[in-house]
Structure formats: C-alpha cells, structure tokens
Amino acid sequence: MGKKNVDPQRRMLLQLTTAVGAVGAGFAAVPFVSSMTPSARARAAGAPVEVDISGIRPGELRPVEWRGKPVWILRRTPEMLASLATVQPHLVDPKSQVKEQQPDYAQNETRSIKPEVLVVVGICTHLGCSPKRELEKGTISSDWEGGFFCPCHGSKFDLAGRVYKDVPAPKNLEVPKHTYLSDSRILIGVDPKGKGAA
Amino acid sequence: MQKLLAWVDQRFPLTKVWEEHVSKYYAPKNFNFWYYFGSLALLMLVIQILSGIFLTMHYKPDTSLAFASVEYIMRDVPWGWLIRYLHSTGASFFFIVIYLHMFRGLMYGSYKGPRELVWILGMVLFVALMAEAFMGYLLPWGNMSYWGAQVIISLFDALPFIGPSLAEWLRGDFVVSDATLNRFFSLHVIAVPLLLALLVFLHIVALHKVGSNNPDGVEIKKKKNADGLPLDGIPFHPYYSVKDTVGVAGFLILFAAAIFFAPEMWGWFLEHDNFTVANILQTPPEIKPLWYFTPFYSILRATTDDLIKYGLLPFVLALTALTLVSVRELKTKGIVVIIAGFVVAGFFGLEAKVWGVALMGLSLILFFFLPWLDRSPVKSIRYRGWKYKTALTIFTISFVMLGYVGTQPAEGIYKMCAQIGTLVYFAFFLLMPWISTYDKTKPVPERVT
C-alpha cells in the first residue's frame, strides 16, 4: 500500500466508483429482501372468520382458526366469572392496561363484549406456544381457579386470559377484534363498527 | 500417466495442492483419539449432502404434501427408509462429532494463538450448522416441527423495535405457514450447504497455514531438521489418512447400529410428537428442540426475573468489581463502569424474555472470544494447573446438565438446575481471564511426548 506513484485524482475516482457500486448493490438487494415479506396472498388470507356460537355450552371452549392462529371462544359460567375477581391480586395486569392486547371495547373486567363469552387468541405471549386449557378448579394446584397453563415454559393465565405474576409470559393473551352479527354469530377480525377489517 | 500428470500440472496446480495439503502436510506425530473428530465431521457433511440429494428427489415442500411425502419416502420409495434415517440420524451424529471436536479444542487449547481464525471459522461453521439443522427439522411438517419453528422464530419477536417485523420477514407470513416451509426448504438444501462447504474450505485453509495443534500443545514448526521439515511431524498421507480410515470404520459401525436398531433413539433423535402432522390448533404437551439445541434452550428458559435479581445482578456487580481491581488504565475502568451500568439498567428496564434471548445469543458469542479470554501461557490441559482443569470439568458437567434439563419441563428442580447451569456457563467464560492468569502451569516440553 505504498503512497508513491499514486495519482490522487484517479484514486479518488476509484473510491467514488466503489462507493457508487456499493450503493447500487444495496439497491439491487431490495427486491430479494422484499420478496421474503408476507405476499399479497398471505395478507389477503387475513380475512375475518364467522363463527356460530349458539352451540357452545356454558363452560365449553371451542377453538377456531383465524389468520392461521388458534382463537378460543369460551362461554364462561357464573362461577368462572366470579373467579376473575378472586385472582386479581395475583395478576400482572388485572385492569388490562396494555393497550395492544385487546380492543378498547374489551378493556373491561371480563375482557369481552358480552361478559360470558371470551374470545382470545390461544397463543402464549412468551414464545408462541398454545397453552393448555385447565378450565376446572384445582387442576394445576389446589388453589388453581381455572384458566390456561402453558406447558412449554410454565406461564399461567386466568379465565379472561390475564397473565399471572412470576411466569415468563409478560402480557395478557391477545383478544382479537370481533363483533356480534347476531346473538349467536360472531365475526372474528372485525371491529363492531366495521372499520377494522384489515 | 506421468505425461498426463505433467500436462495437467502445467495448466493446474494439481501436484502442488496435493503435496501442500495431503502428502507433504506435516501433522504432529502424537495425535490421539480426540483427533478423529475433524475428519469424521467432514465425513458427516458428505453423508448429509449425499442423503439429502436423494431425499430432495422425493420430498415436497408444501404444507399439504410435506408430511405425506416423508411417509411416502419411508414406505414406498425403494430404500427410502434407509436414506431418510441416514439423514435424520446423521444430523444427531453430526452434532455428537462436532461437540467432541469442540471439546478437543477446549482440552488442548487449539483455539489459542496462532489458531484464533481456525477457531472463529469453526464457530461460524457451528452456528451455520445449527441454522441448517433447525430449518431441516421443519421440513417433515410434523407437529413438533411446526411448534418448534413457531417458538424459535418468536424469539426474534422479543428483540426491541425491529423484532416483530423481523420475525414476519423470516416467516414470510403472520405465522409459520407454507411460505415459511418453502423458504426453509430453499435455505436448507442450497443456501446453507453452500455456505457450509465454503466455511469448511476456509477452516481447512486456515488450519493448514498455521499447522495442527496436538495433545501437548507444542508448536512442531519450532524444531525443524536440515530439510526444513518439522522433527515431530509426519505427512498427513499416508500416516493420518490411514489412521482416520480406522476411525471412520469404527464410527460407521456405531452409526450403522443406530440407523438399523434405534434410528429414533427413543425420541432423542426423532421426537414422538413429530410423527403426527402439524396442527396449528394443538401444541404438543411439551415443546422441546432436539438434544443438540437443549443446552442453549435451557439458558433461554432459565432466564426469569428471579435469575436476574438473585443470580445475574450479583454476578455482574462482582465481575465489575473484579475487573476494576484488575485493570490499571483509568480509561478502561471508565468503559467497564459504563458497560456495567447499561447492563444493570437493562436488568431493570427490559423484560426477562428479552434477556433470555440475549443470553442465549451471548452463550454462543462468548465462544468466539475464547482465544482472548484465555490468558494462559500454555495450551494443553496436560500442562495446566488445577484451576483450569476444575473449571473445564465443572463447565462440561453443567453443559451436559443444561442439555438434559432442556428436555424436561421447566419446573421445580429442573428449573433450578438450569439456572445454576446458566450461571456456571457464563462464569466459565467471563472468569476465564482470572482463572487462566492465576493458574499455576507446568513447564511445557520442547518436543512432543
């Protein structure tokens, strides 16, 4: 790398050419990198899903698929709803204050539009496992009030999908956008006023 | 024949390359059992590529066809079961060989100067191999394939700011889907294998430039005869080519025994949950990666608020104090305090989940820095004192323990073992400068023994 016999003008041109070439290579990479983002078809597949909930009995949970994710619809019994108040002191976010985990209309005591019907994405907020349904009292431990238990890393959620303290999952389960078409039919993926069909 | 060779040699450095890397590559004469694993790793790479080529002829990378196409290979393709088991059992054997190869490096100080680049290239190879194995495991589209990929890609979600869009970019969808399967197939059969081949080439070129280490950790190039050849060296061919052939024969007996009698190794090489097709509505009762990832997976799972508060925080504070006492320069002290400040602030400011991912990443990164963390004047464990020997023993035991508890539920005693193992893991690397500095070494002989 001797500095002798170097024409500074040519050296400058050489460096400039290299720089422009590097920028060009950067632009050339754009189509390849972009081709790996979700395709138009994948985006379109995020269409809303309609579910008839009249057949779900009290205490029963029905899983449905929406955007390739399991969505749980649970019709809670009066005892189940009563447990939501008892477990409050053990929860991280009992008032559902983390905004992105539910739409505004589900930011209430039961995290639902109708108190008895819980609609929640069945994917643990830790690392994306699907928690097990431990809806009965006393299944996990003697003081278990019913809820969801993730076997992968031990996260626990109550019957409104709210996360317990001292488990790896940081947030409550996500409540998806959903709306009632009638008393017995719900549409998952759309806000009640019909503006959120993204 | 001689004429043909001369003709070629005028146009291509055939004889020159052969002599430089094979027939006149002088390797130390005292290689022992542990030196089999380099050539065995190369053998495994060849086996995986060959069996992979034939699997690709029958496999279909499509979520609706993939699982059935693997069943088809197992049941209907002539000898398909053998080729598939060669590949799936081969993956585990590949990692067994690689882990022993790396352990050899730790024992005999093969990462120390002048072989730092050999070590770093080897570590890049290890990481690339992990990526290759991870992507390959999605291809059968079994339930564990699906949920394993779901969990591991979600790790990227945990990264601040870029996380969610990066995870989406890797999946090509909002969840693991057909797009993910298809790109993993592409990366698994062409991109990563090409990278592996290139890295193996570089690993060997770097090795042959500096020469092989040996169980005594003596540089054989320091003592040469009148012809300039190392006194303690013997040509790789025929001496080590013959020795390695014996190693290959022994290894293939074990490999064949596994393939024919226990290809699934009771769930250790092929998990039971992967014999049902992927079901996005149903998680397997226990999501766990295959055994070769579990030490690192354990570190991920062990990182909870408790570990940060009662384990990592005191550890970082102690390490900072130790560093401040040990370094002289004021500027270095300042940098250490600033880094420690950021880390401690992060302990309080970031979720335990983010730290889990960060520590898992760090557990691999630290390996790269081993040549500079180890300050010992000797290479081989034969001439090290009790401090390094004890540290390596405890590290090895805890690494195996981390691997085992990673296959068990993250509760009770398993969780505690994982947390202790995690602290031991980081202590081994981060205390290495002191362990190796204050270790009393024995005199190293002039020639190999």
XYZ file of C-alpha atoms in Angstrom:
647
model
C 0.000 0.000 0.000
C 2.749 2.453 -0.921
C 1.590 6.040 -1.305
C 4.183 6.665 -4.012
C 3.152 6.831 -7.639
C -0.488 7.221 -6.706
C -2.408 9.694 -8.776
C -4.724 11.300 -6.194
C -7.345 12.134 -8.797
C -7.510 8.561 -10.116
C -7.525 7.189 -6.572
C -10.424 9.493 -5.743
C -12.321 8.354 -8.847
C -11.640 4.742 -7.897
C -13.042 5.246 -4.405
C -16.056 7.088 -5.787
C -16.750 4.273 -8.238
C -16.517 1.724 -5.426
C -18.907 3.760 -3.283
C -21.439 4.110 -6.111
C -21.107 0.383 -6.822
C -21.800 -0.431 -3.166
C -24.899 1.762 -3.203
C -26.030 0.010 -6.385
C -25.522 -3.398 -4.777
C -27.606 -2.185 -1.852
C -30.460 -1.197 -4.153
C -30.164 -4.480 -6.052
C -30.707 -6.332 -2.756
C -34.072 -4.616 -2.169
C -36.209 -6.856 -4.401
C -34.681 -10.004 -2.944
C -35.127 -8.918 0.665
C -38.651 -7.640 -0.034
C -39.633 -10.888 -1.735
C -39.374 -12.543 1.667
C -42.033 -10.357 3.330
C -45.611 -11.704 3.505
C -47.032 -11.970 -0.007
C -50.230 -10.343 -1.228
C -51.945 -13.700 -0.868
C -50.761 -14.118 2.730
C -52.006 -10.626 3.528
C -55.367 -11.305 1.907
C -55.712 -14.564 3.851
C -56.100 -12.480 6.998
C -59.833 -12.318 6.203
C -62.388 -12.294 9.042
C -63.923 -15.577 10.190
C -67.586 -16.041 11.093
C -68.470 -18.428 13.945
C -71.821 -19.700 15.181
C -71.537 -19.713 18.966
C -75.038 -20.922 19.815
C -73.809 -24.489 20.196
C -71.165 -23.675 22.793
C -72.485 -24.706 26.205
C -71.585 -22.900 29.432
C -68.103 -23.938 30.495
C -67.219 -25.160 26.991
C -64.369 -23.868 24.846
C -64.315 -24.043 21.074
C -61.101 -23.407 19.123
C -61.375 -21.855 15.663
C -58.703 -20.821 13.186
C -58.169 -17.207 12.195
C -55.115 -15.944 10.291
C -53.529 -19.329 10.945
C -53.790 -18.832 14.689
C -55.950 -20.711 17.171
C -58.720 -18.476 18.550
C -60.598 -19.726 21.583
C -64.245 -18.987 22.247
C -65.170 -19.796 25.846
C -68.642 -19.428 27.280
C -67.970 -18.766 30.943
C -70.250 -19.977 33.765
C -71.220 -17.616 36.643
C -68.610 -19.326 38.887
C -65.953 -18.797 36.246
C -66.827 -15.116 36.074
C -66.745 -14.916 39.872
C -63.180 -16.302 39.854
C -61.990 -13.313 37.780
C -62.321 -11.079 40.825
C -60.659 -13.516 43.272
C -57.483 -13.967 41.228
C -56.919 -10.229 40.682
C -54.151 -9.776 43.303
C -52.029 -12.466 41.579
C -52.117 -10.894 38.119
C -49.612 -8.669 36.346
C -52.146 -6.511 34.530
C -55.593 -7.131 36.099
C -57.091 -3.995 34.521
C -55.835 -4.862 31.013
C -53.918 -1.640 30.701
C -51.535 -2.858 27.968
C -53.412 -1.348 25.028
C -52.350 -3.590 22.156
C -53.526 -6.794 23.883
C -57.229 -6.059 23.378
C -59.502 -3.640 21.522
C -60.924 -0.781 23.606
C -64.340 -2.436 23.822
C -62.782 -5.441 25.545
C -60.790 -3.458 28.069
C -63.082 -4.278 30.978
C -63.402 -6.661 33.930
C -64.166 -9.685 31.769
C -62.097 -8.698 28.690
C -65.092 -9.324 26.439
C -68.102 -7.679 24.805
C -70.622 -9.980 26.456
C -69.415 -10.909 29.956
C -69.836 -14.666 29.486
C -68.249 -15.006 26.024
C -64.451 -14.792 25.989
C -62.758 -14.560 22.590
C -58.988 -14.809 22.853
C -56.006 -15.791 20.692
C -54.708 -19.070 22.106
C -51.021 -18.231 21.701
C -48.828 -17.624 24.721
C -47.325 -14.122 24.784
C -44.000 -15.653 25.810
C -42.792 -17.645 22.823
C -45.885 -18.567 20.876
C -46.849 -21.976 22.269
C -50.523 -22.732 22.601
C -51.408 -23.005 26.315
C -53.362 -25.972 27.672
C -56.895 -25.402 28.847
C -57.100 -26.052 32.566
C -60.602 -24.693 32.990
C -61.501 -26.687 36.110
C -60.594 -25.533 39.608
C -57.707 -27.239 41.370
C -56.154 -28.995 38.350
C -52.709 -27.375 38.430
C -52.512 -26.735 42.146
C -55.024 -26.809 44.995
C -55.639 -23.048 44.771
C -55.969 -23.003 40.940
C -59.104 -21.081 39.971
C -59.211 -22.327 36.405
C -57.583 -20.791 33.347
C -54.824 -21.619 30.877
C -51.421 -23.143 31.506
C -48.579 -23.086 29.001
C -46.640 -26.354 29.282
C -43.648 -25.019 27.355
C -42.356 -22.572 29.901
C -44.929 -22.640 32.696
C -46.892 -19.428 32.079
C -50.354 -19.203 33.689
C -53.407 -17.214 32.627
C -56.805 -16.764 34.265
C -60.207 -17.321 32.637
C -60.008 -13.892 30.994
C -56.564 -14.647 29.540
C -54.821 -12.389 32.049
C -51.288 -13.427 32.930
C -50.217 -14.370 36.460
C -47.201 -12.862 38.203
C -43.782 -14.615 38.260
C -44.189 -16.520 34.997
C -42.167 -15.977 31.813
C -45.041 -14.545 29.722
C -45.015 -10.749 30.025
C -48.510 -9.832 28.779
C -52.132 -10.950 28.828
C -53.362 -13.125 25.972
C -54.489 -11.121 22.959
C -58.201 -10.503 22.454
C -58.747 -10.228 18.690
C -61.074 -7.730 17.088
C -64.511 -9.274 16.955
C -68.095 -8.233 16.562
C -71.559 -9.734 17.062
C -73.564 -10.187 13.862
C -76.449 -11.503 15.933
C -76.822 -13.097 19.354
C -75.481 -16.396 18.129
C -72.960 -15.405 15.453
C -69.681 -13.548 15.809
C -67.215 -12.292 13.244
C -63.566 -12.508 14.270
C -61.219 -9.921 12.800
C -63.634 -7.001 12.504
C -64.375 -4.196 14.953
C -68.067 -3.696 15.873
C -68.391 -0.522 13.766
C -66.977 -2.369 10.783
C -63.888 -0.234 10.331
C -61.154 -2.647 11.300
C -61.263 -5.281 8.580
C -57.527 -5.074 7.942
C 0.203 -41.432 -16.847
C 3.254 -39.378 -15.914
C 2.863 -37.432 -19.130
C -0.794 -36.735 -18.422
C 0.052 -35.513 -14.917
C 2.763 -33.242 -16.304
C 0.293 -31.910 -18.849
C -2.234 -31.134 -16.118
C 0.385 -29.656 -13.780
C 1.383 -27.133 -16.440
C -2.199 -25.930 -16.520
C -3.476 -26.536 -12.966
C -1.558 -26.797 -9.647
C -2.695 -30.382 -9.038
C 0.510 -31.889 -7.646
C 1.271 -28.689 -5.762
C -2.101 -28.691 -3.954
C -1.907 -32.437 -3.280
C 1.523 -32.093 -1.724
C 0.732 -28.952 0.233
C -2.431 -30.283 1.831
C -2.056 -34.052 1.806
C 1.179 -35.842 1.021
C 3.530 -33.174 2.402
C 1.274 -31.609 5.000
C 3.203 -32.316 8.168
C 0.987 -33.021 11.167
C 2.257 -33.661 14.704
C 3.072 -37.328 15.252
C 1.277 -37.551 18.613
C -2.389 -37.221 17.570
C -4.638 -39.278 19.843
C -8.264 -40.486 19.828
C -9.636 -36.916 20.006
C -8.140 -36.042 16.630
C -10.546 -38.356 14.804
C -13.436 -35.933 15.020
C -12.246 -33.384 12.471
C -12.205 -35.885 9.632
C -15.381 -37.521 10.972
C -17.147 -34.139 10.806
C -16.163 -33.893 7.158
C -17.468 -37.422 6.606
C -20.793 -36.476 8.214
C -21.080 -33.419 5.977
C -20.609 -35.631 2.914
C -23.159 -38.183 4.208
C -25.719 -35.432 4.895
C -25.260 -33.839 1.475
C -25.455 -37.175 -0.359
C -28.512 -38.464 1.533
C -30.073 -35.010 1.228
C -29.737 -35.002 -2.554
C -31.699 -38.237 -2.786
C -34.347 -37.124 -0.270
C -34.917 -33.964 -2.300
C -35.881 -36.159 -5.272
C -38.994 -37.358 -3.401
C -39.794 -34.683 -0.833
C -42.436 -31.972 -1.457
C -42.079 -28.609 0.300
C -45.803 -27.860 0.590
C -47.744 -27.826 3.856
C -50.454 -30.055 2.410
C -47.990 -32.582 0.941
C -44.823 -32.461 3.039
C -45.772 -34.814 5.864
C -47.239 -37.364 3.455
C -44.194 -37.157 1.184
C -41.941 -38.103 4.105
C -44.246 -41.066 4.872
C -44.046 -41.935 1.183
C -40.254 -41.911 1.313
C -40.379 -44.139 4.400
C -42.864 -46.658 2.994
C -42.976 -46.644 -0.800
C -39.649 -45.360 -2.137
C -37.215 -48.285 -2.559
C -34.629 -47.956 0.231
C -36.203 -44.596 1.071
C -36.332 -45.505 4.765
C -32.578 -46.025 4.806
C -31.794 -42.744 3.080
C -34.180 -40.870 5.375
C -32.760 -42.442 8.524
C -29.202 -41.796 7.295
C -30.170 -38.128 7.117
C -32.223 -37.791 10.315
C -29.953 -39.949 12.492
C -26.995 -38.390 10.697
C -27.988 -34.962 11.984
C -27.638 -36.120 15.587
C -24.371 -37.933 14.853
C -23.067 -34.810 13.145
C -23.629 -32.850 16.337
C -22.120 -35.584 18.525
C -18.973 -35.410 16.380
C -18.937 -31.595 16.381
C -19.366 -31.326 20.148
C -16.480 -33.780 20.697
C -14.396 -31.869 18.126
C -15.031 -28.638 20.045
C -14.294 -30.295 23.381
C -10.945 -31.405 21.956
C -10.243 -27.738 21.200
C -11.050 -26.772 24.791
C -8.866 -29.517 26.242
C -5.754 -28.904 24.173
C -6.094 -25.143 23.733
C -6.444 -25.454 19.965
C -8.194 -22.063 19.871
C -5.127 -20.248 21.209
C -2.730 -18.296 19.008
C -1.873 -18.698 16.196
C -5.095 -20.665 15.581
C -7.651 -17.977 16.525
C -9.020 -17.783 12.987
C -9.309 -21.558 12.718
C -11.406 -21.436 15.893
C -13.552 -18.492 14.769
C -14.240 -20.060 11.374
C -15.129 -23.257 13.226
C -17.579 -21.360 15.434
C -19.192 -19.742 12.381
C -19.495 -23.274 10.986
C -21.150 -24.391 14.221
C -23.717 -21.577 14.088
C -24.394 -22.241 10.391
C -24.825 -25.932 11.177
C -27.335 -25.076 13.901
C -29.311 -22.992 11.393
C -29.144 -25.857 8.897
C -30.427 -28.373 11.452
C -33.166 -26.057 12.688
C -34.512 -25.432 9.193
C -34.257 -29.100 8.279
C -36.384 -30.019 11.271
C -39.342 -28.015 9.929
C -39.412 -29.899 6.630
C -41.256 -33.098 7.733
C -44.048 -30.729 8.870
C -44.744 -32.786 11.971
C -46.368 -31.189 14.974
C -43.041 -30.676 16.736
C -41.528 -29.259 13.534
C -44.271 -26.680 13.411
C -44.333 -25.637 17.044
C -40.560 -25.735 17.396
C -40.208 -23.324 14.482
C -43.024 -21.193 15.881
C -41.242 -20.866 19.236
C -37.765 -20.236 17.828
C -38.918 -17.617 15.304
C -40.884 -15.946 18.104
C -37.510 -15.400 19.796
C -36.857 -12.677 17.242
C -40.180 -11.094 18.228
C -38.640 -10.389 21.613
C -35.996 -8.069 20.165
C -36.833 -4.428 20.830
C -38.112 -2.283 17.907
C -37.226 -4.455 14.887
C -38.383 -7.750 16.457
C -41.938 -8.181 15.128
C -41.184 -7.113 11.548
C -38.020 -9.243 11.509
C -39.988 -12.304 12.639
C -42.601 -11.599 9.973
C -39.880 -11.300 7.352
C -38.329 -14.615 8.403
C -41.703 -16.403 8.305
C -42.999 -14.617 5.214
C -46.366 -14.687 6.938
C -48.001 -13.806 10.244
C -47.497 -17.349 11.500
C -45.334 -20.292 10.417
C -47.004 -21.335 7.168
C -46.485 -22.644 3.655
C -44.295 -19.641 2.848
C -42.049 -20.488 5.806
C -41.796 -24.157 4.849
C -40.895 -23.293 1.276
C -38.129 -20.846 2.171
C -36.712 -23.148 4.846
C -36.513 -25.832 2.161
C -34.645 -23.463 -0.139
C -32.225 -22.386 2.581
C -31.771 -25.938 3.869
C -30.963 -27.571 0.524
C -28.938 -24.895 -1.208
C -28.030 -21.678 0.631
C -26.701 -23.016 3.926
C -25.000 -26.130 2.439
C -23.080 -23.852 0.034
C -22.086 -21.670 2.972
C -21.039 -24.744 4.959
C -18.885 -26.007 2.104
C -17.205 -22.615 1.760
C -16.605 -22.377 5.506
C -15.149 -25.890 5.686
C -12.761 -24.908 2.892
C -11.710 -21.770 4.776
C -11.454 -23.679 8.085
C -9.009 -26.144 6.484
C -7.032 -23.482 4.598
C -6.582 -21.550 7.843
C -5.590 -24.751 9.670
C -3.022 -25.731 7.048
C -1.494 -22.244 7.107
C -0.719 -22.415 10.844
C -0.460 -26.200 11.213
C -2.307 -28.540 13.534
C -2.141 -28.320 17.290
C -1.557 -31.534 19.268
C -2.243 -33.026 22.711
C 0.951 -31.460 24.074
C 0.190 -28.013 22.709
C 3.769 -27.792 21.348
C 4.424 -25.929 18.096
C 6.152 -28.534 15.932
C 7.282 -25.863 13.462
C 9.783 -24.559 16.029
C 12.047 -27.622 15.736
C 12.954 -28.459 12.155
C 15.537 -30.755 10.589
C 18.115 -29.818 7.933
C 15.482 -30.104 5.181
C 13.215 -27.627 6.991
C 10.691 -30.297 7.941
C 9.271 -30.413 11.484
C 11.107 -33.044 13.572
C 7.857 -34.079 15.255
C 5.755 -34.006 12.085
C 4.658 -36.813 9.806
C 2.968 -36.414 6.410
C -0.817 -36.465 6.617
C -0.843 -39.044 3.833
C -0.295 -41.928 4.317
C 0.073 -41.770 8.113
C -3.081 -39.941 9.141
C -5.162 -40.885 6.119
C -4.727 -44.488 7.253
C -5.372 -43.684 10.901
C -8.504 -41.708 10.032
C -9.747 -44.617 7.915
C -9.655 -46.769 11.038
C -11.600 -44.051 12.842
C -14.138 -43.921 10.030
C -14.600 -47.696 10.157
C -15.200 -47.636 13.917
C -17.544 -44.673 13.621
C -19.556 -46.218 10.811
C -20.138 -49.343 12.930
C -21.748 -47.184 15.634
C -23.613 -45.090 13.080
C -24.988 -48.154 11.295
C -26.011 -49.692 14.615
C -28.023 -46.580 15.429
C -29.640 -46.445 11.986
C -30.637 -50.096 11.943
C -31.576 -50.687 15.570
C -32.570 -47.341 17.065
C -32.961 -44.655 14.381
C -35.288 -42.623 16.603
C -33.139 -43.256 19.695
C -36.302 -43.446 21.817
C -37.345 -39.931 20.997
C -33.876 -38.376 21.298
C -33.099 -38.250 17.562
C -36.683 -38.094 16.250
C -39.297 -36.860 18.699
C -42.517 -38.831 19.145
C -44.645 -35.715 18.647
C -43.225 -35.347 15.157
C -44.988 -38.475 13.950
C -48.278 -36.562 13.729
C -48.851 -33.865 11.147
C -48.569 -30.208 12.174
C -51.701 -28.951 13.909
C -51.933 -25.224 14.419
C -54.701 -25.608 16.986
C -52.866 -28.101 19.186
C -49.474 -27.574 20.837
C -47.611 -30.759 21.745
C -47.725 -31.232 25.531
C -44.055 -30.267 25.763
C -42.298 -28.215 23.090
C -38.634 -29.020 23.104
C -35.938 -28.902 20.468
C -33.735 -31.888 19.700
C -30.972 -32.656 22.182
C -28.254 -30.705 20.378
C -30.054 -27.405 20.959
C -31.200 -28.030 24.513
C -28.162 -26.571 26.380
C -28.878 -23.207 24.750
C -32.644 -23.642 25.064
C -32.159 -24.236 28.808
C -30.381 -20.900 29.117
C -33.322 -19.245 27.369
C -35.863 -20.835 29.690
C -33.824 -20.321 32.853
C -33.797 -16.545 32.452
C -36.644 -15.359 34.673
C -36.952 -12.345 36.962
C -35.619 -14.491 39.821
C -32.446 -15.402 37.951
C -31.826 -11.768 37.013
C -32.401 -10.462 40.553
C -30.624 -13.139 42.581
C -28.170 -14.540 40.053
C -27.194 -12.270 37.175
C -27.246 -8.952 39.028
C -24.827 -10.042 41.805
C -22.716 -11.805 39.166
C -22.381 -8.690 37.015
C -21.621 -6.488 40.024
C -18.962 -8.918 41.272
C -17.440 -9.200 37.804
C -17.329 -5.400 37.507
C -15.615 -5.043 40.880
C -13.113 -7.747 39.941
C -12.351 -6.033 36.621
C -11.914 -2.628 38.280
C -9.397 -4.100 40.707
C -7.525 -5.921 37.920
C -7.177 -3.302 35.155
C -4.795 -0.397 35.584
C -5.761 2.156 32.960
C -8.301 4.754 34.050
C -9.917 4.817 30.610
C -10.536 1.062 30.668
C -12.055 1.371 34.143
C -14.422 4.037 32.842
C -15.526 1.867 29.910
C -16.116 -1.084 32.248
C -18.287 1.058 34.562
C -20.322 2.384 31.631
C -20.934 -1.101 30.182
C -21.872 -2.468 33.619
C -24.202 0.499 34.122
C -26.009 -0.237 30.854
C -26.331 -3.929 31.691
C -27.692 -3.256 35.192
C -30.105 -0.641 33.827
C -31.207 -3.242 31.280
C -31.845 -5.762 34.067
C -34.442 -3.399 35.489
C -35.718 -1.869 32.269
C -36.140 -4.863 29.942
C -38.416 -7.877 30.246
C -36.920 -11.185 31.362
C -37.953 -12.588 27.956
C -35.610 -10.183 26.154
C -32.769 -11.168 28.471
C -33.446 -14.836 27.820
C -32.947 -14.306 24.101
C -29.933 -12.060 24.682
C -28.239 -14.578 26.971
C -28.866 -17.410 24.555
C -27.183 -15.342 21.847
C -24.351 -14.376 24.191
C -23.765 -18.010 25.149
C -22.703 -18.617 21.531
C -20.889 -15.311 21.046
C -18.645 -15.918 24.066
C -17.161 -18.977 22.355
C -15.793 -16.692 19.634
C -13.847 -14.681 22.213
C -12.303 -17.660 23.977
C -8.845 -17.152 22.377
C -8.632 -13.745 24.066
C -10.368 -14.643 27.318
C -7.834 -17.398 27.972
C -4.579 -15.733 29.127
C -2.690 -18.903 29.982
C 0.846 -19.261 28.555
C 0.249 -22.985 27.884
C -2.220 -24.597 25.533
C -2.735 -28.196 26.539
C -4.619 -29.295 29.634
C -1.632 -31.591 30.310
C 0.433 -28.633 31.474
C -2.284 -26.521 33.049
C -2.878 -26.263 36.787
C -5.839 -27.403 38.845
C -7.824 -24.200 38.355
C -8.382 -24.579 34.606
C -8.876 -28.338 34.932
C -11.566 -27.817 37.581
C -13.225 -25.017 35.604
C -13.372 -27.124 32.415
C -14.720 -30.136 34.327
C -17.472 -28.123 36.025
C -18.317 -26.389 32.735
C -18.568 -29.705 30.881
C -20.770 -31.251 33.574
C -23.046 -28.230 33.679
C -23.234 -28.084 29.851
C -24.431 -31.697 29.776
C -26.801 -30.956 32.667
C -28.209 -27.939 30.785
C -28.728 -30.207 27.805
C -30.630 -32.728 29.899
C -32.863 -30.297 31.782
C -33.687 -28.623 28.466
C -35.580 -31.784 27.543
C -37.549 -31.725 30.807
C -40.410 -29.455 31.952
C -39.219 -26.050 33.187
C -40.388 -26.540 36.748
C -39.041 -27.225 40.233
C -35.655 -28.902 40.408
C -35.152 -28.793 36.601
C -35.642 -25.050 36.538
C -33.193 -24.610 39.405
C -30.588 -26.825 37.711
C -30.997 -24.800 34.512
C -30.456 -21.556 36.406
C -27.354 -22.833 38.202
C -26.070 -24.252 34.903
C -26.610 -20.891 33.213
C -24.557 -19.070 35.836
C -21.787 -21.687 35.614
C -21.795 -21.370 31.812
C -21.204 -17.613 31.870
C -18.830 -17.807 34.828
C -16.600 -20.215 32.867
C -16.118 -17.724 30.036
C -16.193 -14.443 31.918
C -13.914 -15.574 34.752
C -11.535 -17.245 32.279
C -9.090 -14.273 32.259
C -8.552 -14.686 36.015
C -8.703 -18.475 36.095
C -6.066 -18.721 33.364
C -3.877 -15.901 34.709
C -3.633 -17.227 38.258
C -3.454 -20.899 37.311
C -0.088 -22.459 38.106
C 1.141 -24.122 34.928
C 3.719 -26.872 34.493
C 6.724 -26.474 32.178
C 5.914 -27.405 28.565
C 8.435 -29.784 26.918
C 10.441 -28.643 23.884
C 9.294 -31.594 21.765
C 6.084 -33.614 21.736
C 5.963 -36.562 24.114
